[in-house]
mmCIF file of C-alpha atoms in Angstrom:
data_model
loop_
_atom_site.group_PDB
_atom_site.id
_atom_site.type_symbol
_atom_site.label_atom_id
_atom_site.label_comp_id
_atom_site.label_asym_id
_atom_site.label_seq_id
_atom_site.Cartn_x
_atom_site.Cartn_y
_atom_site.Cartn_z
ATOM 1 C CA MET A 184 76.062 128.080 73.456
ATOM 2 C CA GLN A 185 77.922 124.864 74.254
ATOM 3 C CA LYS A 186 75.730 121.983 75.319
ATOM 4 C CA ILE A 187 75.727 121.324 79.062
ATOM 5 C CA LEU A 188 76.812 117.730 79.628
ATOM 6 C CA LYS A 189 75.334 115.389 82.182
ATOM 7 C CA PRO A 190 77.605 114.584 85.146
ATOM 8 C CA MET A 191 78.442 111.080 83.896
ATOM 9 C CA ASP A 192 79.425 112.429 80.489
ATOM 10 C CA ILE A 193 81.774 115.152 81.742
ATOM 11 C CA GLU A 194 84.697 112.839 82.518
ATOM 12 C CA LYS A 195 84.270 110.972 79.246
ATOM 13 C CA ARG A 196 84.324 114.209 77.255
ATOM 14 C CA SER A 197 87.286 115.512 79.245
ATOM 15 C CA PHE A 198 89.338 112.452 78.329
ATOM 16 C CA GLU A 199 88.331 112.827 74.695
ATOM 17 C CA ILE A 200 89.707 116.389 74.741
ATOM 18 C CA ILE A 201 92.908 115.226 76.443
ATOM 19 C CA SER A 202 93.363 112.491 73.838
ATOM 20 C CA GLN A 203 92.936 115.046 71.049
ATOM 21 C CA GLU A 204 95.399 117.528 72.504
ATOM 22 C CA ILE A 205 98.082 115.302 74.011
ATOM 23 C CA GLY A 206 99.785 114.402 70.753
ATOM 24 C CA SER A 207 102.366 111.612 70.551
ATOM 25 C CA VAL A 208 104.012 110.218 73.679
ATOM 26 C CA ASP A 209 106.547 107.461 74.155
ATOM 27 C CA LEU A 210 104.541 105.490 76.718
ATOM 28 C CA ASN A 211 102.792 102.151 76.773
ATOM 29 C CA GLU A 212 99.007 102.083 77.041
ATOM 30 C CA LYS A 213 98.945 101.569 80.819
ATOM 31 C CA GLU A 214 101.323 104.470 81.407
ATOM 32 C CA LEU A 215 99.388 106.668 79.008
ATOM 33 C CA LEU A 216 96.219 106.124 81.019
ATOM 34 C CA VAL A 217 98.047 107.298 84.142
ATOM 35 C CA LEU A 218 99.329 110.391 82.343
ATOM 36 C CA LYS A 219 95.848 111.215 81.066
ATOM 37 C CA ARG A 220 94.384 110.866 84.566
ATOM 38 C CA VAL A 221 97.005 113.275 85.925
ATOM 39 C CA ILE A 222 96.300 115.787 83.164
ATOM 40 C CA HIS A 223 92.578 115.391 83.796
ATOM 41 C CA THR A 224 93.164 116.194 87.467
ATOM 42 C CA THR A 225 95.451 119.184 86.887
ATOM 43 C CA ALA A 226 94.533 120.486 83.398
ATOM 44 C CA ASP A 227 98.303 120.746 82.969
ATOM 45 C CA PHE A 228 99.845 119.242 79.832
ATOM 46 C CA ASP A 229 103.362 119.867 81.185
ATOM 47 C CA TYR A 230 103.053 116.436 82.776
ATOM 48 C CA LYS A 231 103.456 115.022 79.288
ATOM 49 C CA GLU A 232 107.125 115.986 79.638
ATOM 50 C CA ASN A 233 107.789 115.718 83.366
ATOM 51 C CA LEU A 234 105.976 112.563 84.469
ATOM 52 C CA VAL A 235 108.667 109.879 84.390
ATOM 53 C CA PHE A 236 107.997 106.132 84.523
ATOM 54 C CA ARG A 237 110.836 103.841 85.618
ATOM 55 C CA ASN A 238 111.038 100.025 85.813
ATOM 56 C CA ASN A 239 107.508 99.142 84.627
ATOM 57 C CA PRO A 240 105.832 100.948 87.533
ATOM 58 C CA VAL A 241 102.235 100.855 86.319
ATOM 59 C CA GLU A 242 102.345 97.155 85.537
ATOM 60 C CA LYS A 243 103.955 96.436 88.924
ATOM 61 C CA GLY A 244 101.471 98.678 90.700
ATOM 62 C CA ILE A 245 98.447 97.052 89.079
ATOM 63 C CA GLU A 246 99.829 93.624 89.908
ATOM 64 C CA ALA A 247 100.246 94.616 93.563
ATOM 65 C CA LEU A 248 96.743 96.075 93.729
ATOM 66 C CA LYS A 249 95.244 92.881 92.332
ATOM 67 C CA LYS A 250 97.015 90.870 95.041
ATOM 68 C CA GLY A 251 96.310 93.348 97.832
ATOM 69 C CA CYS A 252 98.651 95.938 99.316
ATOM 70 C CA VAL A 253 98.845 99.012 101.547
ATOM 71 C CA ILE A 254 99.045 102.472 99.995
ATOM 72 C CA VAL A 255 100.881 104.909 102.262
ATOM 73 C CA THR A 256 100.254 108.599 101.604
ATOM 74 C CA ASP A 257 102.013 111.583 103.128
ATOM 75 C CA THR A 258 98.881 113.733 103.434
ATOM 76 C CA ASN A 259 95.271 113.221 104.372
ATOM 77 C CA MET A 260 94.375 115.104 101.191
ATOM 78 C CA ALA A 261 95.991 112.397 99.058
ATOM 79 C CA LEU A 262 94.305 109.748 101.175
ATOM 80 C CA ALA A 263 90.918 111.442 100.694
ATOM 81 C CA GLY A 264 91.442 111.600 96.932
ATOM 82 C CA ILE A 265 91.844 107.849 96.491
ATOM 83 C CA ASN A 266 88.694 106.150 95.206
ATOM 84 C CA LYS A 267 87.555 104.027 98.143
ATOM 85 C CA PRO A 268 85.181 101.582 96.366
ATOM 86 C CA SER A 269 87.954 100.723 93.887
ATOM 87 C CA LEU A 270 90.518 100.585 96.685
ATOM 88 C CA LYS A 271 88.652 97.896 98.609
ATOM 89 C CA LYS A 272 88.618 95.555 95.655
ATOM 90 C CA GLY A 273 91.468 93.098 95.891
ATOM 91 C CA GLY A 274 91.765 93.642 99.638
ATOM 92 C CA ASN A 275 93.708 96.891 99.424
ATOM 93 C CA SER A 276 93.916 99.602 102.078
ATOM 94 C CA ALA A 277 95.290 103.136 102.300
ATOM 95 C CA VAL A 278 96.734 104.916 105.310
ATOM 96 C CA CYS A 279 98.232 108.250 106.283
ATOM 97 C CA TYR A 280 100.266 108.276 109.492
ATOM 98 C CA ILE A 281 101.121 111.971 109.479
ATOM 99 C CA GLY A 282 98.624 112.842 112.231
ATOM 100 C CA ASP A 283 99.272 109.844 114.489
ATOM 101 C CA GLU A 284 100.350 110.621 118.055
ATOM 102 C CA ASP A 285 103.228 108.146 117.990
ATOM 103 C CA VAL A 286 104.502 109.724 114.760
ATOM 104 C CA ALA A 287 104.356 113.212 116.281
ATOM 105 C CA TYR A 288 106.207 111.971 119.350
ATOM 106 C CA ALA A 289 108.881 110.187 117.313
ATOM 107 C CA ALA A 290 109.395 113.265 115.132
ATOM 108 C CA SER A 291 109.842 115.465 118.200
ATOM 109 C CA GLU A 292 112.204 113.046 119.920
ATOM 110 C CA LYS A 293 114.411 112.525 116.853
ATOM 111 C CA GLY A 294 114.256 116.096 115.556
ATOM 112 C CA VAL A 295 112.880 115.027 112.177
ATOM 113 C CA THR A 296 109.742 115.901 110.243
ATOM 114 C CA ARG A 297 106.507 114.044 110.775
ATOM 115 C CA ALA A 298 106.720 112.876 107.192
ATOM 116 C CA GLN A 299 110.026 111.165 107.947
ATOM 117 C CA ALA A 300 108.680 109.579 111.112
ATOM 118 C CA ALA A 301 105.609 108.405 109.202
ATOM 119 C CA VAL A 302 107.815 106.658 106.627
ATOM 120 C CA GLU A 303 109.700 104.925 109.452
ATOM 121 C CA LYS A 304 106.370 103.680 110.801
ATOM 122 C CA ALA A 305 105.324 102.472 107.353
ATOM 123 C CA ALA A 306 108.622 100.587 106.997
ATOM 124 C CA LYS A 307 107.459 98.285 109.795
ATOM 125 C CA LEU A 308 104.426 97.079 107.843
ATOM 126 C CA ASN A 309 104.462 93.383 106.963
ATOM 127 C CA GLU A 310 102.468 93.873 103.753
ATOM 128 C CA PRO A 311 103.482 95.048 100.270
ATOM 129 C CA VAL A 312 103.600 98.862 100.257
ATOM 130 C CA ILE A 313 103.044 101.519 97.617
ATOM 131 C CA PHE A 314 104.149 105.007 98.663
ATOM 132 C CA ALA A 315 102.117 107.897 97.245
ATOM 133 C CA ILE A 316 104.057 111.052 98.137
ATOM 134 C CA GLY A 317 102.617 114.347 96.899
ATOM 135 C CA ASN A 318 103.736 116.901 99.446
ATOM 136 C CA ALA A 319 106.772 116.094 101.573
ATOM 137 C CA PRO A 320 110.231 115.819 100.011
ATOM 138 C CA THR A 321 111.553 114.724 103.400
ATOM 139 C CA ALA A 322 109.413 111.600 103.044
ATOM 140 C CA LEU A 323 111.288 110.733 99.847
ATOM 141 C CA ILE A 324 114.610 111.439 101.538
ATOM 142 C CA LYS A 325 113.715 109.009 104.334
ATOM 143 C CA ILE A 326 112.500 106.404 101.826
ATOM 144 C CA ASP A 327 115.839 106.686 100.032
ATOM 145 C CA GLU A 328 117.746 106.312 103.305
ATOM 146 C CA LEU A 329 115.812 103.230 104.411
ATOM 147 C CA ILE A 330 116.170 101.579 100.997
ATOM 148 C CA ASN A 331 119.923 102.197 101.064
ATOM 149 C CA ASN A 332 120.083 100.652 104.545
ATOM 150 C CA GLY A 333 118.122 97.577 103.480
ATOM 151 C CA LYS A 334 115.191 98.428 105.747
ATOM 152 C CA LEU A 335 112.593 99.138 103.060
ATOM 153 C CA ASN A 336 111.649 97.607 99.731
ATOM 154 C CA PRO A 337 108.398 99.137 98.455
ATOM 155 C CA VAL A 338 106.522 97.745 95.481
ATOM 156 C CA LEU A 339 106.259 101.206 93.949
ATOM 157 C CA ILE A 340 107.117 104.803 94.804
ATOM 158 C CA ILE A 341 104.977 107.648 93.497
ATOM 159 C CA ALA A 342 107.282 110.632 93.948
ATOM 160 C CA CYS A 343 105.306 113.807 93.268
ATOM 161 C CA PRO A 344 105.981 116.434 95.934
ATOM 162 C CA VAL A 345 105.271 120.011 94.922
ATOM 163 C CA GLY A 346 107.331 123.001 95.986
ATOM 164 C CA PHE A 347 110.688 124.767 95.927
ATOM 165 C CA VAL A 348 112.921 123.382 98.693
ATOM 166 C CA ASN A 349 114.476 119.899 98.421
ATOM 167 C CA VAL A 350 111.738 118.898 95.973
ATOM 168 C CA VAL A 351 113.816 118.396 92.835
ATOM 169 C CA GLU A 352 116.676 116.817 94.763
ATOM 170 C CA SER A 353 114.466 114.344 96.641
ATOM 171 C CA LYS A 354 112.893 113.159 93.403
ATOM 172 C CA GLU A 355 116.321 112.577 91.897
ATOM 173 C CA LEU A 356 117.146 110.296 94.832
ATOM 174 C CA ILE A 357 114.187 108.085 93.945
ATOM 175 C CA LEU A 358 115.084 108.038 90.258
ATOM 176 C CA ASN A 359 118.482 106.583 91.169
ATOM 177 C CA HIS A 360 116.909 103.381 92.511
ATOM 178 C CA ASN A 361 115.896 100.309 90.530
ATOM 179 C CA ILE A 362 112.574 100.207 92.385
ATOM 180 C CA PRO A 363 109.536 100.953 90.163
ATOM 181 C CA SER A 364 108.668 104.636 90.398
ATOM 182 C CA ILE A 365 106.467 107.320 88.897
ATOM 183 C CA THR A 366 108.023 110.733 89.383
ATOM 184 C CA SER A 367 106.950 114.254 88.486
ATOM 185 C CA VAL A 368 110.398 115.675 87.869
ATOM 186 C CA GLY A 369 110.854 119.342 88.656
ATOM 187 C CA ARG A 370 108.819 121.466 91.031
ATOM 188 C CA LYS A 371 105.333 120.365 90.029
ATOM 189 C CA GLY A 372 103.243 117.726 91.750
ATOM 190 C CA GLY A 373 100.875 117.644 94.700
ATOM 191 C CA SER A 374 98.592 115.417 96.721
ATOM 192 C CA ASN A 375 96.034 115.513 93.911
ATOM 193 C CA VAL A 376 98.627 114.175 91.490
ATOM 194 C CA ALA A 377 99.634 111.342 93.822
ATOM 195 C CA ALA A 378 95.985 110.364 94.276
ATOM 196 C CA ALA A 379 95.344 110.595 90.535
ATOM 197 C CA VAL A 380 98.183 108.160 89.824
ATOM 198 C CA ILE A 381 96.787 105.693 92.352
ATOM 199 C CA ASN A 382 93.275 106.005 90.928
ATOM 200 C CA ALA A 383 94.516 105.500 87.382
ATOM 201 C CA MET A 384 96.044 102.194 88.432
ATOM 202 C CA LEU A 385 93.022 101.187 90.488
ATOM 203 C CA TYR A 386 90.683 101.773 87.527
ATOM 204 C CA GLN A 387 92.897 99.594 85.360
ATOM 205 C CA ALA A 388 93.114 96.850 87.978
ATOM 206 C CA PHE A 389 89.382 96.967 88.701
ATOM 207 C CA PRO A 390 87.452 98.512 85.792
ATOM 208 C CA ARG A 391 84.439 100.522 86.896
#
């Protein structure tokens, strides 16, 4: 019978297994730690092939976290998954506007999704912003639109919606920009993936 590990040893052993099974990858050490955290969260080694890093995103993300920034998520699930003690270090905060009354009103008035209205609200922030999108492709579509119109310049975009409609296409929009991004190309992703990417950067910025 396999030995039952203590709670604190489970994560350590899990990462040892991931390191043994992941094989060779063309990533720097910081990016590799993000990939391993995503695999740890999902138990899915497909992310070895479909997690794409563009324009030094992990380095830029860690730098922003050390200086202090706002992380904008598209779901409360992603928000809940972000490690709060690590988040507070460096003066960082995380928000999700999807349930706000003004966002619901704006979405209804304009005939858009709440995710789109939430991105418009986030675009008005006066602080550096990291978007962590794990559910709504329409959020990525709005991010793309605002960037093209010169109304948004995020530090980093984590583009990991999961699903079948507009998901692949919305991720391709983000990949076309020169803004640092971490994208799960294809249909896979999720709020847990978006949170895992944030946590992987937080743990590098502020070692536990």
